[in-house]
Structure formats: structure tokens, C-alpha cells
CSV table of C-alpha atoms in Angstrom, one decimal:
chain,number,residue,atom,x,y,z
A,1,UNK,CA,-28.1,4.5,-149.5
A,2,UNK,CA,-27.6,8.0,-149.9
A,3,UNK,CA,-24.5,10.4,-150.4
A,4,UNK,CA,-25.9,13.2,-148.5
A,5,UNK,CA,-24.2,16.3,-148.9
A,6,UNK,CA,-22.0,17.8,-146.6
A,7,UNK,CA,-23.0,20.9,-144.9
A,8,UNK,CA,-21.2,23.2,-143.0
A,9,UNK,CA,-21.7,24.5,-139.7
A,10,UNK,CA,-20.8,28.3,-138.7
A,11,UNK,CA,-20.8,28.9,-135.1
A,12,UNK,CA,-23.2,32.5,-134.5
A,13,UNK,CA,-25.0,32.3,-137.5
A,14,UNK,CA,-27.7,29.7,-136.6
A,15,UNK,CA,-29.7,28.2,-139.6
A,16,UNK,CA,-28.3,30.4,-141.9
A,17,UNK,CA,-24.7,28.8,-141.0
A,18,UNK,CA,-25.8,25.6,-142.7
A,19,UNK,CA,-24.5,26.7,-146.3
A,20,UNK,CA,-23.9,24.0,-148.8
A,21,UNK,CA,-23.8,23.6,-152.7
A,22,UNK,CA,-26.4,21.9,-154.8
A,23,UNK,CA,-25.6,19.2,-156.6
A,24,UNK,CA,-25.4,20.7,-159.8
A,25,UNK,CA,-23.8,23.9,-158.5
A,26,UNK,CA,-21.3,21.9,-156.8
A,27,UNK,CA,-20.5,20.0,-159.7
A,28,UNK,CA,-19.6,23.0,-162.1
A,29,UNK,CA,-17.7,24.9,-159.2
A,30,UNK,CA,-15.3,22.2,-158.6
A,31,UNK,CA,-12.5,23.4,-160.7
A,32,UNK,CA,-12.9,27.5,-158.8
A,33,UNK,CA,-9.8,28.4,-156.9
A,34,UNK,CA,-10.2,27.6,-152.6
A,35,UNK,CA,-10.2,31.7,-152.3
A,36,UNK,CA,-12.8,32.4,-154.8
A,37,UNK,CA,-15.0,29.5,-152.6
A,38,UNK,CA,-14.2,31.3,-149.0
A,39,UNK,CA,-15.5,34.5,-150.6
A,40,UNK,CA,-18.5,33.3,-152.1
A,41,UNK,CA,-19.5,31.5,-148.7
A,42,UNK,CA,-19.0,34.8,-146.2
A,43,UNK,CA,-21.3,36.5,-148.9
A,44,UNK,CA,-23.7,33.7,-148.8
A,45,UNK,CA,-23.9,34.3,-145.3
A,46,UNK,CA,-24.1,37.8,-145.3
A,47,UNK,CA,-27.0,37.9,-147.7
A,48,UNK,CA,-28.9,35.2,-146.0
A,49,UNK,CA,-28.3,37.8,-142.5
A,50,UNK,CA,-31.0,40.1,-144.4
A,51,UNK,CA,-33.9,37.9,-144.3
A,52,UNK,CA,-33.0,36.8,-140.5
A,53,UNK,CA,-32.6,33.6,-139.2
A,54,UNK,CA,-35.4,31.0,-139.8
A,55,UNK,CA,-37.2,30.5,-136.6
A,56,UNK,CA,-38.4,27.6,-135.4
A,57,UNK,CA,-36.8,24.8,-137.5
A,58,UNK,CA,-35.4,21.7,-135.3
A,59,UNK,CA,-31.8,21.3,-136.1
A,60,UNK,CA,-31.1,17.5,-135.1
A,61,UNK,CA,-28.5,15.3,-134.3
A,62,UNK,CA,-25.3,16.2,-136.3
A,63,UNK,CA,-24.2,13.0,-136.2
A,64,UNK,CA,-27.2,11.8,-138.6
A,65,UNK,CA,-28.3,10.2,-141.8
A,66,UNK,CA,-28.7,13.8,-143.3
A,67,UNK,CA,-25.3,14.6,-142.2
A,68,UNK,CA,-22.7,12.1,-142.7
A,69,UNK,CA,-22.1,11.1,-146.8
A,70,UNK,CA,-22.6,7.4,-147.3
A,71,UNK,CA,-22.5,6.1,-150.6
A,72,UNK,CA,-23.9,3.1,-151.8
A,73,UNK,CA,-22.1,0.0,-151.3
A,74,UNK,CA,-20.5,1.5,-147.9
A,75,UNK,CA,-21.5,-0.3,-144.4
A,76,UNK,CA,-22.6,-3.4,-145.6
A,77,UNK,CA,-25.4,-1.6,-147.8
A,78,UNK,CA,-25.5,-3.0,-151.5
A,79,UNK,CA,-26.7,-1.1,-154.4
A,80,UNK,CA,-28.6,-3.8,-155.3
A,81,UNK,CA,-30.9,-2.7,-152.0
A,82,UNK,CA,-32.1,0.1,-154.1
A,83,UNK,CA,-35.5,-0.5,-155.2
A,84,UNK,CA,-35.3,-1.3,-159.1
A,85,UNK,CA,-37.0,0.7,-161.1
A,86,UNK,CA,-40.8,0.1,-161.9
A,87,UNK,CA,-40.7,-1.2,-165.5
A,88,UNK,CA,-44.1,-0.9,-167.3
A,89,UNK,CA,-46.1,0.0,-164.0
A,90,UNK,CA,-48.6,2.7,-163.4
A,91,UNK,CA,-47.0,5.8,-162.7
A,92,UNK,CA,-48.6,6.2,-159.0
A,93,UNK,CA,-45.5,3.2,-158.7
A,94,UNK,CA,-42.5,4.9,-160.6
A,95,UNK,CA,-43.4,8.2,-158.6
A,96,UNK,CA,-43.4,6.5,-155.2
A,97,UNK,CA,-40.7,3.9,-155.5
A,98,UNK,CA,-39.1,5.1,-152.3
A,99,UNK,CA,-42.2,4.9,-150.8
A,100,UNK,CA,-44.5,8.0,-149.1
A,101,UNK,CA,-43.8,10.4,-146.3
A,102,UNK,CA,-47.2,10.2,-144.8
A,103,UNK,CA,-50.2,8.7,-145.7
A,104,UNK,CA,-53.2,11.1,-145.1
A,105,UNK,CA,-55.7,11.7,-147.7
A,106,UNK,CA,-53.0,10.3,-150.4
A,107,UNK,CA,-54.6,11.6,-154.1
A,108,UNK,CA,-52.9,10.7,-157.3
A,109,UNK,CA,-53.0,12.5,-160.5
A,110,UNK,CA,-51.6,11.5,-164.3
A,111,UNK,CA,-47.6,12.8,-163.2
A,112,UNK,CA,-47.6,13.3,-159.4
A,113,UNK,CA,-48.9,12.7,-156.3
A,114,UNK,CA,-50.0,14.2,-153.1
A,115,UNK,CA,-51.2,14.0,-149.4
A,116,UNK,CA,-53.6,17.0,-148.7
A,117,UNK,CA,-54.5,18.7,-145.6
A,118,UNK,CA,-57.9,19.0,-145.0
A,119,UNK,CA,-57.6,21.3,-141.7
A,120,UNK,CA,-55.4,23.5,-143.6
A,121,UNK,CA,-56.8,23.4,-147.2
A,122,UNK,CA,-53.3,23.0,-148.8
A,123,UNK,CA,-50.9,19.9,-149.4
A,124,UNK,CA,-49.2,18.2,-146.3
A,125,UNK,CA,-46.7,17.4,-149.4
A,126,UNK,CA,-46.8,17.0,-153.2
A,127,UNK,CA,-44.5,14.0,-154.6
A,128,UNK,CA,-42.8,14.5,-158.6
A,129,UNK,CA,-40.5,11.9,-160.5
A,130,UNK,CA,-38.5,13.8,-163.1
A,131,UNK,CA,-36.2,12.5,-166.3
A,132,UNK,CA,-34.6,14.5,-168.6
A,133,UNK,CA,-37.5,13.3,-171.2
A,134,UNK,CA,-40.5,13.5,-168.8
A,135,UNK,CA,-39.9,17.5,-168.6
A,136,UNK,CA,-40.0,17.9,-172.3
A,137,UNK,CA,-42.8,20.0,-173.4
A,138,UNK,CA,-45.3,18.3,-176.3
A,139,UNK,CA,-46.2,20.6,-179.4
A,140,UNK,CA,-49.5,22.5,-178.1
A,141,UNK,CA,-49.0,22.1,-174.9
A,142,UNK,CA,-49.2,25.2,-173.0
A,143,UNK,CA,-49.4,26.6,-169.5
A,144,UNK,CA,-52.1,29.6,-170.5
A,145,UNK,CA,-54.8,27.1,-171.4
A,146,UNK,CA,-55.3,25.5,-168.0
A,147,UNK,CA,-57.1,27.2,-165.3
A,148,UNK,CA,-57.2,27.3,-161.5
A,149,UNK,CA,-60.1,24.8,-159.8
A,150,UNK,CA,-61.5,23.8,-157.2
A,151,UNK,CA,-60.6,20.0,-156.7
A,152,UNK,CA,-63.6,18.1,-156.8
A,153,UNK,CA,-62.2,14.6,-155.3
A,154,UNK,CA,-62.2,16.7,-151.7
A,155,UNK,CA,-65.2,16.6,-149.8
A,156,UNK,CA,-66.6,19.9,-150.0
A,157,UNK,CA,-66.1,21.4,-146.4
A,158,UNK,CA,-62.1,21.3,-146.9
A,159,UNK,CA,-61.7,22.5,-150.2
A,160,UNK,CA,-59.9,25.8,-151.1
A,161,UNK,CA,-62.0,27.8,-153.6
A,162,UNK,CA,-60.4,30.5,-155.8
A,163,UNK,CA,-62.7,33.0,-154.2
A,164,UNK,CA,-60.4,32.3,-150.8
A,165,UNK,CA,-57.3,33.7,-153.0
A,166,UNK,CA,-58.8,36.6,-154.6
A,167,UNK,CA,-58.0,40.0,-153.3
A,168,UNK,CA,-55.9,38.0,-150.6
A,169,UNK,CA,-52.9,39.9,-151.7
A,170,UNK,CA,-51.3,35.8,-152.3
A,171,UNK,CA,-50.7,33.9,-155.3
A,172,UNK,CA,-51.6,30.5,-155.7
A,173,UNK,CA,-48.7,28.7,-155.7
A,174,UNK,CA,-47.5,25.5,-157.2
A,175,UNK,CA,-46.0,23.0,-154.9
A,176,UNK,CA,-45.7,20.7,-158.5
A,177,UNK,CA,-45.1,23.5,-160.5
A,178,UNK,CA,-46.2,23.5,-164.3
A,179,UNK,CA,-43.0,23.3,-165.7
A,180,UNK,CA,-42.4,19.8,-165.0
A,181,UNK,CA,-45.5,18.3,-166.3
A,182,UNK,CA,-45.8,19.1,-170.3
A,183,UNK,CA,-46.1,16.2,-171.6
A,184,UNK,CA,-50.0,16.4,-172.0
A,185,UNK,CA,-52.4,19.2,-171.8
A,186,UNK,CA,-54.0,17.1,-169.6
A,187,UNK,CA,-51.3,16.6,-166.8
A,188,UNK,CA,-50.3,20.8,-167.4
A,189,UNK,CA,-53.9,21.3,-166.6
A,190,UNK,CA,-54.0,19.1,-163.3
A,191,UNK,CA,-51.4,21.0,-161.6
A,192,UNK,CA,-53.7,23.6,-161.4
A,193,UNK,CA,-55.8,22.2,-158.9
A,194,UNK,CA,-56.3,23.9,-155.6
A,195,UNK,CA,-55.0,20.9,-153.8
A,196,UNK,CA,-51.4,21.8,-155.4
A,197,UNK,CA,-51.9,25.2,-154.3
A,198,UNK,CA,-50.8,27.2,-151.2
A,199,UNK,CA,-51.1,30.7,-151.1
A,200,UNK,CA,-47.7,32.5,-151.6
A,201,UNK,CA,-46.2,36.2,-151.7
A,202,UNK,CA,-46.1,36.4,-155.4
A,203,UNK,CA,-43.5,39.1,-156.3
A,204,UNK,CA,-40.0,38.6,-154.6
A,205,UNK,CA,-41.1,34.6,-154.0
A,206,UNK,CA,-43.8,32.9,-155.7
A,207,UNK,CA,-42.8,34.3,-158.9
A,208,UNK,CA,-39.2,34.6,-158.5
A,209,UNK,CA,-36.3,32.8,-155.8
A,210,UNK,CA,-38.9,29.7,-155.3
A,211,UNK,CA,-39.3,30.0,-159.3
A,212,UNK,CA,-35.6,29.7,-159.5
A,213,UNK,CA,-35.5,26.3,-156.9
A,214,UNK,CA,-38.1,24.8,-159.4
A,215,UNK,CA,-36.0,25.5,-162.3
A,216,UNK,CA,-32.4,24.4,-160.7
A,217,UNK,CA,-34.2,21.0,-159.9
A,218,UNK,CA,-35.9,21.0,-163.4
A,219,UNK,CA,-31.8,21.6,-164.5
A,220,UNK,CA,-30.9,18.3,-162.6
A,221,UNK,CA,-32.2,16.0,-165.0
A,222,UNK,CA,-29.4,17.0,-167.1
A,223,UNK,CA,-27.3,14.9,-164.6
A,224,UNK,CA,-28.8,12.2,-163.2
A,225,UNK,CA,-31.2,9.7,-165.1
A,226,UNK,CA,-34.5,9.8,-162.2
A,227,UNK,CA,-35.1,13.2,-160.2
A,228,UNK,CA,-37.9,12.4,-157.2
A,229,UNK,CA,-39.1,15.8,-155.7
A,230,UNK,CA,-41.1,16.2,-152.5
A,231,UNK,CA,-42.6,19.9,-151.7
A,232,UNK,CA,-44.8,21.3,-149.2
A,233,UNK,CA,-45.2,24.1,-146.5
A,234,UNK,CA,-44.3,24.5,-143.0
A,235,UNK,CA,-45.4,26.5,-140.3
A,236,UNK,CA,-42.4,27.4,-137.9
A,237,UNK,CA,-42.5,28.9,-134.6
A,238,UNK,CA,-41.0,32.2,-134.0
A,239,UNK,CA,-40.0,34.1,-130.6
A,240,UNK,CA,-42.3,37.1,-129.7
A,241,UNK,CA,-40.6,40.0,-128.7
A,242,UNK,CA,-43.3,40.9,-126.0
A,243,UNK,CA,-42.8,38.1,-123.7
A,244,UNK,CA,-39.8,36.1,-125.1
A,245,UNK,CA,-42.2,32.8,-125.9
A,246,UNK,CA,-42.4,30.6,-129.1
A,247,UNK,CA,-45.3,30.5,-130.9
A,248,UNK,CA,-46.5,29.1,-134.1
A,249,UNK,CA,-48.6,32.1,-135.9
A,250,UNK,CA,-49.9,32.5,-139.4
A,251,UNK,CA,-52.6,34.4,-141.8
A,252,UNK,CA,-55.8,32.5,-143.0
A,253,UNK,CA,-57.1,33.6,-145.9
A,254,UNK,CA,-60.9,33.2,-147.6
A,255,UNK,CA,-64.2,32.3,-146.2
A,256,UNK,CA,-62.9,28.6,-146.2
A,257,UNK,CA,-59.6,29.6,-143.7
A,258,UNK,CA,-57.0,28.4,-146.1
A,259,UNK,CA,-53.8,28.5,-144.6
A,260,UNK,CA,-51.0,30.9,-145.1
A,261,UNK,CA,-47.5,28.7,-144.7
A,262,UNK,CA,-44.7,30.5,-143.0
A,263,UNK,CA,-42.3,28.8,-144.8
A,264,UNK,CA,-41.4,25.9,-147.6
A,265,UNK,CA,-39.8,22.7,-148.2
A,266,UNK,CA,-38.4,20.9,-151.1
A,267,UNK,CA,-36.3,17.8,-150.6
A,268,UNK,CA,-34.5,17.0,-153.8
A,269,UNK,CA,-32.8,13.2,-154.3
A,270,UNK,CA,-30.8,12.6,-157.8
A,271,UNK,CA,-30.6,8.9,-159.1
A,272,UNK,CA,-27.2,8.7,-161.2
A,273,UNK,CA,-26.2,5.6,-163.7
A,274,UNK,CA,-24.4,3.9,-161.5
A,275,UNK,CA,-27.3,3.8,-158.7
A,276,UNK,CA,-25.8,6.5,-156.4
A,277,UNK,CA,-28.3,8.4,-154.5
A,278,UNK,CA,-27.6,12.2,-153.9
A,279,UNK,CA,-30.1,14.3,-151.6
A,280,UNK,CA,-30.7,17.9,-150.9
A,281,UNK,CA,-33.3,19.9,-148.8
A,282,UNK,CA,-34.3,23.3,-149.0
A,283,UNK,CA,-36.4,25.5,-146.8
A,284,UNK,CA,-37.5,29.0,-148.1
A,285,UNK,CA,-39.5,31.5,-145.8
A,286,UNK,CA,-42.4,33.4,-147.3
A,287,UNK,CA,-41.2,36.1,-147.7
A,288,UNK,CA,-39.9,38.9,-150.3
A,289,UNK,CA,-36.4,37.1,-151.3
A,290,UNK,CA,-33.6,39.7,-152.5
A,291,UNK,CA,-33.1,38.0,-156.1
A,292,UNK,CA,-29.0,38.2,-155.7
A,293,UNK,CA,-29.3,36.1,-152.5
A,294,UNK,CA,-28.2,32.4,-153.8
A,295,UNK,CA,-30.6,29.7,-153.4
A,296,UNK,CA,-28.0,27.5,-151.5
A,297,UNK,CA,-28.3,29.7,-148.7
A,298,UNK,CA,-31.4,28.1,-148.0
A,299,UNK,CA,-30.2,24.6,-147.8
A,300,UNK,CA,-30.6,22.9,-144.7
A,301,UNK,CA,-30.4,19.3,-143.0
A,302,UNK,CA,-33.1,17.2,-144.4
A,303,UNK,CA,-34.1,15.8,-140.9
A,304,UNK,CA,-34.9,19.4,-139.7
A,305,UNK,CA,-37.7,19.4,-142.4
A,306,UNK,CA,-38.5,15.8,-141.3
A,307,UNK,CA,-39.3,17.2,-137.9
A,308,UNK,CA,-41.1,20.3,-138.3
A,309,UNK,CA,-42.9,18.9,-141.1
A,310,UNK,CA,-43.5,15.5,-139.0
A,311,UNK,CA,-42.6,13.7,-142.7
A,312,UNK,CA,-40.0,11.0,-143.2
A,313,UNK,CA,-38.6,11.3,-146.9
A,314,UNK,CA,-37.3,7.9,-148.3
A,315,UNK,CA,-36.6,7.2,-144.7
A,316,UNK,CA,-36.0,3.4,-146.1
A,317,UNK,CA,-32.9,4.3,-148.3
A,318,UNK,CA,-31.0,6.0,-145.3
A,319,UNK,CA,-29.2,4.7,-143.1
């Protein structure tokens, strides 16, 4: 069901070789020159050298569903297969039409929905349906009267408490971030549970290249009519210098051990008029970001995510 976009491979440069535009990148560059695109591209990978290849992410088959473009309508799959959209149904329905990438500890809020990992005390993933009216911000609404809490719907031995952030040198970081839930006070103020949190490097990340990923997918709505966004963190193995082994290794933070993620995901699919899917995946390391290094550098194969993240993401529209 889904035109996937293409992503090209670079022989020596590992996961940073995987360089693609987003959709609505790619749209607005079409009409640039072939030489102004080469350019851009060796610069892409060049900046993405900096922060170092990300360890640890499975790179699958490249002959794949996140690798090969298939429209809808191609290889005997109709567009009518598409799951119509939920008309008048609760919005737990119109959020999860393409059904859920796992199903442990599933909680549902007024405008999204998440899994949470009680071991970890952050999300396994956080799931978002966007339209270009559903991101409008309401008269009074506003993101400085909500406040960060505890969430009360998880039993109290695997809750993250905002005493486990404080002085941690992390931000608590949205996985559905503010900015696309302003309808209400209501739905502003439950995205500031801890449940939606992990903790984050704040300056350099949190409140700047993973800022600008929320705001190009927030931009997307502009182009297609439904925008479904799945987010969560990842913890990747990396090769220790001492003894050339992988291992998976990360911070805890708080008297309740919340988890510090290495890295994180967001897995983007635009819904156009004519009931094309388009997807995109990103994964993001935690990690000061240069702010001139482009967020496309970070794109990668969605089943890679799939695999370290041990998700399937609307595994019943590909093919």
C-alpha cells in the first residue's frame, strides 16, 4: 500500500549513507538543478560524519517493503484495501486505523495513544493522527498552563516521578509533543504526562533538531489530508573499544531507574486525496545535534526501526 521512499545507499559510510528527502522537502526541491542536489548530498554526509555512525541499528534486507516504492493499486493491491476512514468513531479508532505496533500496557488519552514500558518507565511508542485542522490551536489554549505529572493510570511501582528528572541534567521530553494537540486545554495538558515523557539532552536535541522533526511533520499536514505519527526511544548497541564487543549500555536516572534512551524513532506515513500512502522513518541519537546538520540525514529504512525497536508499524498496509 505504501510508496516508500527511496533511499540511497553509499558504500563506506554505513547508516549515515542512507540519505533521503522527506516528503515535503522532496517535493519543494524537485525543480533544483541535478548539481545543486549532488552537492547538498556529499554535505549531508559529511555533517552526519560528526556525530559518527549510529551503532547498533539492524539494516535489513534491501530488497524490502521499506525499500522498494509501491504505490497503491500496483501488484494486485487495490486502494480500496486501505482501511476507510473511521467516520463518527471514537478517536482511539481514527488514531489507530492501521492498527498498533505492540500491544503492551496500551493507554489512550483525548488525541493520542500509547504503549508504556513499565521496566523502563518511558513509552515503548506514543501513536498521533494529524490534519491540517486538528493542529490548530483554540483561543486560550496554551502550552504554559499545563504541568508535568505523574500518571496515575500506572501502577505505582513503574511510574516516573518528576523528582527522577530533577537535577538529572535531562529534559523531559515529549514523544507527542504539545504542539500537535491544541485543540483543548485539556488534550495540551495530557501530553504532559510522565508516560509521554523520556528523558532527553535538552539543549542541542530536546529543544532543538528533534524540535525541528516535530515541526517538519506538524508542516506535512499542509500536503496530505491524514498524518499518523508513531515515536519512541531505542536503546542501540555500540562496540566497546576495550575488547571490541557490542553491548547495549545506557544512564538511569531517579530513585525510580527511569531509563535514559540512546537514541529515537519517529515513523511518519502521509495519507494524500487520492489514497496514496507515503512513509518516512527517522532515527535521532541523543546527543548534542549541530543545528546546520539537516534532519534528512537521519532518515533511515523503516524496518531497521522495526527491529531494534521489536515494533511492526502498519505492517498490514505493506506489502
Amino acid at each position: 500500500m505504501f510508496k516508500v521512499l527511496r533511499l540511497g545507499f553509499v558504500a563506506g559510510v554505513g547508516i549515515s549513507g542512507w540519505v533521503g528527502g522527506g516528503i515535503y522537502e522532496r517535493r519543494r526541491r524537485e525543480h533544483r538543478e541535478h548539481q545543486e542536489h549532488i552537492h547538498r548530498e556529499h554535505r549531508d554526509i559529511r555533517d552526519y560524519e560528526m556525530l559518527g555512525r549510529i551503532p547498533g541499528l539492524p539494516l535489513g534486507p534491501k530488497v524490502s517493503a521499506a525499500t522498494a516504492i509501491v504505490p497503491a493499486g500496483e501488484r494486485g493491491v487495490a486502494v480500496a484495501d486501505i482501511p476507510p476512514e473511521p467516520v463518527n468513531a471514537p478517536r482511539v479508532a481514527q488514531i489507530m486505523r492501521f492498527g498498533f505496533p505492540g500491544l503492551d500496557h496500551v493507554r489512550s488519552h483525548a488525541d493520542y495513544v500509547l504503549s508504556y514500558d513499565r521496566r523502563n518507565r518511558v513509552p515503548h511508542w506514543v501513536f498521533e493522527h494529524l490534519t491540517k485542522d486538528s493542529i490548530q490551536k483554540s483561543e486560550g489554549v496554551e502550552r504554559s498552563n499545563s504541568e508535568f505529572k505523574e500518571d496515575t493510570s500506572i501502577h505505582e511501582f513503574f511510574r516516573a516521578k518528576n523528582s527522577d528528572y530533577k537535577h538529572s541534567g535531562y529534559d523531559r521530553g515529549h514523544m507527542a509533543p504539545a504542539g500537535n494537540h491544541r485543540r483543548n486545554q485539556n488534550m495540551c495538558d495530557e501530553t504532559f504526562y510522565l508516560s509521554n515523557m523520556a528523558p532527553q539532552v535538552g539543549k542541542g536535541f530536546n529543544r532543538d533538531k528533534w524540535e525541528h522533526l516535530e515541526r517538519y511533520a506538524r508542516k506535512l499536514t499542509k500536503l496530505y489530508k491524514n498524518v499518523y505519527i508513531c515515536t519512541g526511544p531505542l536503546y542501540l548497541p555500540r562496540k566497546e573499544a576495550s575488547d571490541g564487543k557490542m553491548y547495549v549500555k545506557y544512564e538511569v536516572i531517579g530513585a525510580n531507574n527511569v531509563s535514559v534512551p540512546t537514541h529515537f524513532f519517529k515513523v511518519i506515513v502521509g495519507e494524500t486525496e487520492d489514497h496514496q500512502l507515503e512513509l518516512e522513518a527517522y532515527v535521532l541519537p541523543n546527543q548534542v545535534i549541530p543545528d546546520e546538520t539537516p534532519l534528512n540525514n537521519f532518515q533511515v529504512p523503516v524496518d531497521s526501526v522495526e527491529r531494534a525497536a521489536g515494533l511492526l508499524f502498519f505492517d498490514s498496509q505493506r506489502i
